């Protein structure tokens, strides 16, 4: 096996691993491992080679990201541009139009279903890899896998379009915390969650390695790197840049229409993209604490700087030092 295809699995040890196992295992996640250095659920191991040998096509379009950095927003932007703003077709749930490659590897559905045969999951959840294998081209694919777990050999051969979206880690951490309570049964405190984030011990971490592996490839012709903060600051510019990358010509009027479609309020109220259906499955089958479901929403705040009301001064300065150390000399910044 060449080094590009190898996935080395190791156990997770230490205090942070204990905290992860204590507060972050549940009905569908039994434990965690490190895969090529990245934290992944134990269950992922069964699929590691299937992902590495995933059949990539030249006309695939991937949206890649660390969790909670604007993936859904970017997916909807990319899909709408690529499909000439076909808002009728965009009523199909995003998870079907733009499936999540990793989905099946993240949750131990087999185990869950053996004890809860009443629970019904859609096919793109139960077998995300097979679902994507059977989709006609062009395919739109979401992934949070870090570079080293992706089918990089096929990326080299097929040169699909790869769009990476990044977000400042303080807001990403706050968003990931709320997501984890709402959708993944996290039981720890926010401070404990910050420790896991800073200690590169959350699923898909290490954070900076994730971002920088894509950042360093940003100038390759089939790569586009976008930032959540730029989308907030000037969405029309990011739409134009993405359209150019996808080889699409958008009139000013269409850019304006798409900007409105992608506004936070519009997406929050759009059942095709707001993940209410996923939250509903958890509610219906009692998979997540009802209280968490009542107070949470996938489309939560959608803002830049939300961390200011949530993180202590000390935690903010630890995140800032961590960011400074990791971004030194890379040319990447978040200016927050
Ligand atoms: S996931 O589950 O990892 O795919 O989540 P992801 O889509 O990457 O991130 C979710 C956060 O993105 C926010 N979001 C938006 N912000 C601004 N405008 C629009 N249109 C938009 N759509 C999604 C969403 O609210 C989550 O951020 P927080 O900070 O939690 O609100």
Short mmCIF file of C-alpha atoms and ligand atoms in Angstrom, two decimals:
data_model
loop_
_atom_site.label_atom_id
_atom_site.label_comp_id
_atom_site.label_asym_id
_atom_site.label_seq_id
_atom_site.Cartn_x
_atom_site.Cartn_y
_atom_site.Cartn_z
CA UNK A 1 0.00 0.00 0.00
CA UNK A 2 1.45 3.43 -0.87
CA UNK A 3 1.78 6.00 1.91
CA UNK A 4 -1.11 8.04 0.46
CA UNK A 5 -3.53 5.17 1.09
CA UNK A 6 -2.35 4.18 4.54
CA UNK A 7 -4.39 4.88 7.67
CA UNK A 8 -2.55 4.27 10.93
CA UNK A 9 -4.85 3.77 13.91
CA UNK A 10 -3.77 4.46 17.48
CA UNK A 11 -5.53 4.60 20.83
CA UNK A 12 -6.28 7.87 22.61
CA UNK A 13 -4.66 8.32 25.98
CA UNK A 14 -4.48 10.93 28.73
CA UNK A 15 -6.80 13.23 30.60
CA UNK A 16 -8.44 14.75 27.53
CA UNK A 17 -9.12 11.30 26.13
CA UNK A 18 -10.79 10.40 29.43
CA UNK A 19 -12.90 13.54 29.28
CA UNK A 20 -13.86 12.76 25.67
CA UNK A 21 -14.87 9.24 26.57
CA UNK A 22 -16.74 10.35 29.70
CA UNK A 23 -18.78 13.16 28.13
CA UNK A 24 -18.94 12.24 24.50
CA UNK A 25 -19.98 8.63 24.12
CA UNK A 26 -23.61 7.70 23.64
CA UNK A 27 -26.10 5.39 21.97
CA UNK A 28 -24.37 5.70 18.62
CA UNK A 29 -20.76 6.51 19.55
CA UNK A 30 -18.86 4.07 21.74
CA UNK A 31 -15.37 5.55 21.76
CA UNK A 32 -12.61 7.28 19.80
CA UNK A 33 -9.27 6.54 18.14
CA UNK A 34 -6.59 8.54 16.36
CA UNK A 35 -6.44 7.87 12.63
CA UNK A 36 -3.31 9.32 11.00
CA UNK A 37 -3.25 11.59 14.05
CA UNK A 38 -6.85 12.79 13.73
CA UNK A 39 -9.54 11.99 16.29
CA UNK A 40 -12.25 9.77 14.83
CA UNK A 41 -15.00 7.61 16.33
CA UNK A 42 -13.96 3.97 16.84
CA UNK A 43 -16.58 2.93 14.30
CA UNK A 44 -14.75 4.89 11.56
CA UNK A 45 -12.02 2.21 11.48
CA UNK A 46 -14.34 -0.17 9.64
CA UNK A 47 -14.59 2.32 6.77
CA UNK A 48 -11.11 3.86 6.73
CA UNK A 49 -9.99 2.01 3.59
CA UNK A 50 -13.35 2.46 1.83
CA UNK A 51 -12.93 6.20 2.21
CA UNK A 52 -9.30 6.10 1.08
CA UNK A 53 -10.32 4.17 -2.05
CA UNK A 54 -13.52 6.17 -2.69
CA UNK A 55 -13.99 6.53 -6.45
CA UNK A 56 -13.58 10.24 -7.12
CA UNK A 57 -14.81 11.66 -10.44
CA UNK A 58 -13.31 14.62 -12.30
CA UNK A 59 -16.59 16.52 -12.22
CA UNK A 60 -17.14 16.02 -8.47
CA UNK A 61 -17.36 19.14 -6.35
CA UNK A 62 -16.29 18.74 -2.71
CA UNK A 63 -16.95 21.14 0.14
CA UNK A 64 -14.40 20.35 2.84
CA UNK A 65 -14.24 21.85 6.32
CA UNK A 66 -13.67 21.41 10.00
CA UNK A 67 -17.10 21.06 11.71
CA UNK A 68 -19.13 24.22 12.35
CA UNK A 69 -17.15 26.52 10.12
CA UNK A 70 -19.84 27.37 7.55
CA UNK A 71 -20.10 24.09 5.65
CA UNK A 72 -23.87 24.17 5.12
CA UNK A 73 -23.76 27.79 4.03
CA UNK A 74 -20.98 27.07 1.54
CA UNK A 75 -22.73 23.91 0.29
CA UNK A 76 -25.93 25.82 -0.47
CA UNK A 77 -23.94 28.59 -2.20
CA UNK A 78 -21.99 26.11 -4.33
CA UNK A 79 -25.03 24.00 -5.24
CA UNK A 80 -27.13 27.01 -6.23
CA UNK A 81 -24.36 28.50 -8.38
CA UNK A 82 -23.59 25.17 -10.06
CA UNK A 83 -27.30 24.58 -10.72
CA UNK A 84 -28.04 28.04 -12.13
CA UNK A 85 -30.10 29.11 -9.11
CA UNK A 86 -32.67 26.36 -9.60
CA UNK A 87 -34.58 27.12 -6.40
CA UNK A 88 -37.28 24.56 -7.22
CA UNK A 89 -34.72 21.72 -7.29
CA UNK A 90 -33.10 23.24 -4.19
CA UNK A 91 -36.21 22.26 -2.21
CA UNK A 92 -34.79 18.72 -2.04
CA UNK A 93 -33.00 18.36 1.34
CA UNK A 94 -29.37 19.44 1.15
CA UNK A 95 -28.29 16.08 2.64
CA UNK A 96 -29.65 14.40 -0.51
CA UNK A 97 -28.43 16.99 -3.04
CA UNK A 98 -25.06 17.33 -1.34
CA UNK A 99 -24.45 14.18 0.74
CA UNK A 100 -22.03 13.92 3.65
CA UNK A 101 -19.37 11.36 2.72
CA UNK A 102 -18.36 10.76 6.35
CA UNK A 103 -21.86 10.23 7.75
CA UNK A 104 -21.96 6.44 8.08
CA UNK A 105 -18.48 6.29 9.59
CA UNK A 106 -19.38 8.65 12.45
CA UNK A 107 -22.32 6.93 14.11
CA UNK A 108 -22.60 3.29 15.00
CA UNK A 109 -26.04 2.84 13.47
CA UNK A 110 -25.68 -0.94 13.19
CA UNK A 111 -25.31 -1.25 16.93
CA UNK A 112 -28.05 1.27 17.59
CA UNK A 113 -30.47 -0.45 15.22
CA UNK A 114 -29.83 -3.82 16.78
CA UNK A 115 -31.25 -2.49 20.05
CA UNK A 116 -33.71 0.02 18.52
CA UNK A 117 -35.29 -1.62 15.45
CA UNK A 118 -38.07 1.03 15.55
CA UNK A 119 -35.63 3.77 14.40
CA UNK A 120 -35.68 4.54 10.68
CA UNK A 121 -32.76 6.41 9.07
CA UNK A 122 -32.62 7.52 5.43
CA UNK A 123 -30.18 5.70 3.05
CA UNK A 124 -27.74 8.62 2.78
CA UNK A 125 -27.24 8.22 6.53
CA UNK A 126 -27.07 4.43 6.73
CA UNK A 127 -24.67 4.02 3.80
CA UNK A 128 -23.27 7.40 2.81
CA UNK A 129 -20.45 5.88 0.74
CA UNK A 130 -22.76 3.56 -1.25
CA UNK A 131 -25.27 6.38 -1.66
CA UNK A 132 -22.59 8.59 -3.22
CA UNK A 133 -21.22 5.73 -5.36
CA UNK A 134 -24.65 5.42 -6.95
CA UNK A 135 -25.29 9.10 -7.57
CA UNK A 136 -25.17 10.36 -11.16
CA UNK A 137 -22.61 13.04 -12.03
CA UNK A 138 -22.03 15.78 -11.28
CA UNK A 139 -21.91 14.99 -7.58
CA UNK A 140 -21.71 17.50 -4.74
CA UNK A 141 -19.99 16.05 -1.69
CA UNK A 142 -19.58 17.37 1.86
CA UNK A 143 -16.74 16.12 4.05
CA UNK A 144 -15.09 16.99 7.35
CA UNK A 145 -12.32 14.41 6.94
CA UNK A 146 -8.84 15.89 7.34
CA UNK A 147 -6.59 15.76 4.31
CA UNK A 148 -4.75 12.60 5.35
CA UNK A 149 -7.94 10.51 5.59
CA UNK A 150 -9.34 11.62 2.24
CA UNK A 151 -8.90 9.80 -1.10
CA UNK A 152 -5.92 12.02 -1.92
CA UNK A 153 -4.49 9.70 -4.58
CA UNK A 154 -7.77 9.95 -6.52
CA UNK A 155 -7.78 13.72 -5.95
CA UNK A 156 -4.39 13.84 -7.64
CA UNK A 157 -5.53 11.71 -10.58
CA UNK A 158 -9.02 13.12 -11.13
CA UNK A 159 -8.57 16.71 -9.96
CA UNK A 160 -12.14 17.29 -8.75
CA UNK A 161 -13.06 20.75 -7.50
CA UNK A 162 -12.23 21.16 -3.78
CA UNK A 163 -13.63 24.09 -1.85
CA UNK A 164 -12.48 24.55 1.73
CA UNK A 165 -14.28 26.82 4.17
CA UNK A 166 -12.53 28.00 7.34
CA UNK A 167 -13.78 29.94 10.37
CA UNK A 168 -12.03 31.47 13.34
CA UNK A 169 -11.62 28.78 16.01
CA UNK A 170 -13.30 30.69 18.85
CA UNK A 171 -16.65 30.94 17.04
CA UNK A 172 -16.19 27.45 15.59
CA UNK A 173 -15.65 26.11 19.12
CA UNK A 174 -18.80 27.80 20.49
CA UNK A 175 -20.81 26.52 17.54
CA UNK A 176 -19.35 22.99 17.84
CA UNK A 177 -20.23 22.95 21.55
CA UNK A 178 -23.90 23.79 20.90
CA UNK A 179 -24.02 21.35 17.99
CA UNK A 180 -22.59 18.61 20.18
CA UNK A 181 -25.28 19.12 22.80
CA UNK A 182 -28.07 19.29 20.24
CA UNK A 183 -27.04 16.49 17.92
CA UNK A 184 -24.36 14.36 19.51
CA UNK A 185 -25.32 14.00 23.18
CA UNK A 186 -22.32 15.86 24.67
CA UNK A 187 -22.72 16.09 28.45
CA UNK A 188 -19.69 18.12 29.61
CA UNK A 189 -19.41 21.83 30.35
CA UNK A 190 -18.47 24.54 27.88
CA UNK A 191 -15.07 24.99 29.57
CA UNK A 192 -14.36 21.27 29.29
CA UNK A 193 -15.32 21.47 25.63
CA UNK A 194 -12.88 24.37 25.10
CA UNK A 195 -10.13 22.25 26.68
CA UNK A 196 -10.90 19.45 24.22
CA UNK A 197 -10.82 21.96 21.34
CA UNK A 198 -7.53 23.55 22.40
CA UNK A 199 -6.09 20.11 23.16
CA UNK A 200 -6.85 18.83 19.63
CA UNK A 201 -9.03 16.13 21.12
CA UNK A 202 -12.42 16.63 19.47
CA UNK A 203 -13.64 14.58 16.53
CA UNK A 204 -11.77 15.71 13.32
CA UNK A 205 -9.08 17.56 15.33
CA UNK A 206 -6.30 18.75 15.22
CA UNK A 207 -8.00 21.94 14.06
CA UNK A 208 -5.02 23.85 12.64
CA UNK A 209 -3.59 20.89 10.77
CA UNK A 210 -7.04 20.45 9.21
CA UNK A 211 -7.14 24.07 8.01
CA UNK A 212 -3.50 24.39 6.98
CA UNK A 213 -3.40 21.23 4.86
CA UNK A 214 -5.95 22.92 2.59
CA UNK A 215 -4.57 26.43 2.98
CA UNK A 216 -1.19 25.35 1.61
CA UNK A 217 -2.92 23.98 -1.53
CA UNK A 218 -5.08 27.09 -2.04
CA UNK A 219 -3.35 28.19 -5.25
CA UNK A 220 -3.75 24.89 -7.06
CA UNK A 221 -6.25 25.35 -9.91
CA UNK A 222 -8.83 22.89 -8.54
CA UNK A 223 -8.75 24.38 -5.00
CA UNK A 224 -10.71 27.30 -3.58
CA UNK A 225 -10.26 28.51 0.00
CA UNK A 226 -13.00 30.66 1.52
CA UNK A 227 -13.51 32.10 4.98
CA UNK A 228 -16.77 32.29 6.94
CA UNK A 229 -15.85 35.81 8.04
CA UNK A 230 -15.48 36.94 4.41
CA UNK A 231 -18.90 35.49 3.62
CA UNK A 232 -20.36 37.49 6.50
CA UNK A 233 -18.50 40.61 5.48
CA UNK A 234 -19.11 40.56 1.73
CA UNK A 235 -21.14 37.61 0.51
CA UNK A 236 -21.59 38.90 -3.07
CA UNK A 237 -17.79 38.92 -3.53
CA UNK A 238 -17.48 35.34 -2.29
CA UNK A 239 -20.38 34.32 -4.55
CA UNK A 240 -18.63 35.90 -7.57
CA UNK A 241 -15.30 34.27 -6.71
CA UNK A 242 -16.97 30.88 -6.28
CA UNK A 243 -18.92 31.28 -9.54
CA UNK A 244 -15.70 32.04 -11.39
CA UNK A 245 -14.08 28.98 -9.83
CA UNK A 246 -17.03 26.82 -10.92
CA UNK A 247 -16.92 28.28 -14.44
CA UNK A 248 -20.29 30.04 -14.09
CA UNK A 249 -21.28 33.51 -15.16
CA UNK A 250 -23.68 35.24 -12.77
CA UNK A 251 -25.35 38.56 -13.57
CA UNK A 252 -25.46 41.21 -10.83
CA UNK A 253 -29.19 40.55 -10.47
CA UNK A 254 -28.56 36.85 -9.87
CA UNK A 255 -25.83 37.59 -7.35
CA UNK A 256 -28.34 39.74 -5.50
CA UNK A 257 -31.02 37.04 -5.56
CA UNK A 258 -28.57 34.42 -4.34
CA UNK A 259 -27.28 36.71 -1.58
CA UNK A 260 -30.83 36.97 -0.26
CA UNK A 261 -31.39 33.21 -0.54
CA UNK A 262 -28.21 32.62 1.47
CA UNK A 263 -28.95 35.16 4.21
CA UNK A 264 -29.03 33.70 7.71
CA UNK A 265 -32.75 34.37 8.16
CA UNK A 266 -33.62 32.83 4.84
CA UNK A 267 -31.56 29.71 5.54
CA UNK A 268 -32.85 29.46 9.11
CA UNK A 269 -36.39 29.29 7.73
CA UNK A 270 -35.56 26.99 4.81
CA UNK A 271 -36.44 23.37 5.75
CA UNK A 272 -34.21 22.05 2.95
CA UNK A 273 -31.08 23.35 4.67
CA UNK A 274 -31.85 24.09 8.33
CA UNK A 275 -31.46 20.48 9.59
CA UNK A 276 -34.82 20.51 11.34
CA UNK A 277 -35.47 17.08 9.85
CA UNK A 278 -32.33 15.68 11.51
CA UNK A 279 -33.21 17.25 14.88
CA UNK A 280 -36.70 15.81 14.43
CA UNK A 281 -35.32 12.26 14.10
CA UNK A 282 -33.54 12.72 17.44
CA UNK A 283 -36.71 14.08 19.01
CA UNK A 284 -39.00 11.42 17.53
CA UNK A 285 -36.84 8.49 18.58
CA UNK A 286 -35.71 10.02 21.84
CA UNK A 287 -32.03 9.77 20.89
CA UNK A 288 -31.03 13.09 22.48
CA UNK A 289 -32.17 14.72 25.70
CA UNK A 290 -35.50 16.53 25.02
CA UNK A 291 -34.37 19.61 26.95
CA UNK A 292 -31.35 20.10 24.65
CA UNK A 293 -33.60 19.78 21.61
CA UNK A 294 -36.07 22.35 22.93
CA UNK A 295 -33.41 25.00 23.54
CA UNK A 296 -31.16 24.36 20.51
CA UNK A 297 -31.23 24.97 16.74
CA UNK A 298 -28.75 24.07 14.00
CA UNK A 299 -29.11 27.59 12.55
CA UNK A 300 -28.21 29.14 15.88
CA UNK A 301 -26.69 32.64 15.67
CA UNK A 302 -24.82 32.83 12.38
CA UNK A 303 -22.56 35.64 13.54
CA UNK A 304 -18.91 36.58 13.87
CA UNK A 305 -17.62 37.21 17.40
CA UNK A 306 -20.34 35.25 19.22
CA UNK A 307 -17.55 33.81 21.40
CA UNK A 308 -17.30 37.16 23.23
CA UNK A 309 -20.46 36.47 25.20
CA UNK A 310 -19.51 32.86 25.93
CA UNK A 311 -15.78 32.56 26.63
CA UNK A 312 -13.91 33.88 29.65
CA UNK A 313 -11.13 36.44 29.06
CA UNK A 314 -8.59 33.83 30.01
CA UNK A 315 -9.97 31.31 27.52
CA UNK A 316 -10.02 33.95 24.76
CA UNK A 317 -6.38 34.74 25.36
CA UNK A 318 -5.46 31.04 25.30
CA UNK A 319 -7.25 30.65 21.96
CA UNK A 320 -5.50 33.79 20.63
CA UNK A 321 -2.04 32.55 21.66
CA UNK A 322 -2.76 29.14 20.17
CA UNK A 323 -3.89 30.78 16.92
CA UNK A 324 -0.87 33.05 16.77
CA UNK A 325 1.53 30.16 17.28
CA UNK A 326 -0.10 28.00 14.64
CA UNK A 327 -0.58 30.70 12.00
CA UNK A 328 2.87 32.28 12.29
CA UNK A 329 4.42 32.48 8.83
CA UNK A 330 1.47 30.87 7.05
CA UNK A 331 -0.08 34.06 5.61
CA UNK A 332 -3.49 33.05 7.01
CA UNK A 333 -5.26 35.29 9.52
CA UNK A 334 -8.69 35.83 11.00
CA UNK A 335 -8.29 39.34 12.49
CA UNK A 336 -10.52 38.89 15.51
S1 LIG B 1 -21.70 21.28 10.25
O1 LIG B 1 -22.68 20.56 11.11
O2 LIG B 1 -20.33 21.04 10.71
O3 LIG B 1 -21.86 20.99 8.84
O4 LIG B 1 -22.02 22.83 10.54
P1 LIG B 1 -21.61 24.03 9.59
O5 LIG B 1 -22.63 24.17 8.53
O6 LIG B 1 -20.19 23.93 9.19
O7 LIG B 1 -21.70 25.26 10.57
C1 LIG B 1 -22.90 25.70 11.17
C2 LIG B 1 -22.69 27.14 11.56
O8 LIG B 1 -22.86 27.97 10.38
C3 LIG B 1 -23.89 28.90 10.62
N1 LIG B 1 -24.61 29.24 9.38
C4 LIG B 1 -24.68 30.48 8.89
N2 LIG B 1 -24.13 31.64 9.32
C5 LIG B 1 -24.43 32.75 8.62
N3 LIG B 1 -25.24 32.77 7.53
C6 LIG B 1 -25.80 31.63 7.07
N4 LIG B 1 -26.59 31.66 6.02
C7 LIG B 1 -25.52 30.41 7.76
N5 LIG B 1 -25.90 29.13 7.60
C8 LIG B 1 -25.33 28.43 8.59
C9 LIG B 1 -24.79 28.19 11.64
O9 LIG B 1 -25.67 29.07 12.26
C10 LIG B 1 -23.72 27.63 12.57
O10 LIG B 1 -23.07 28.65 13.31
P2 LIG B 1 -23.50 29.14 14.76
O11 LIG B 1 -22.39 30.04 15.23
O12 LIG B 1 -23.67 27.94 15.62
O13 LIG B 1 -24.78 29.90 14.58
#
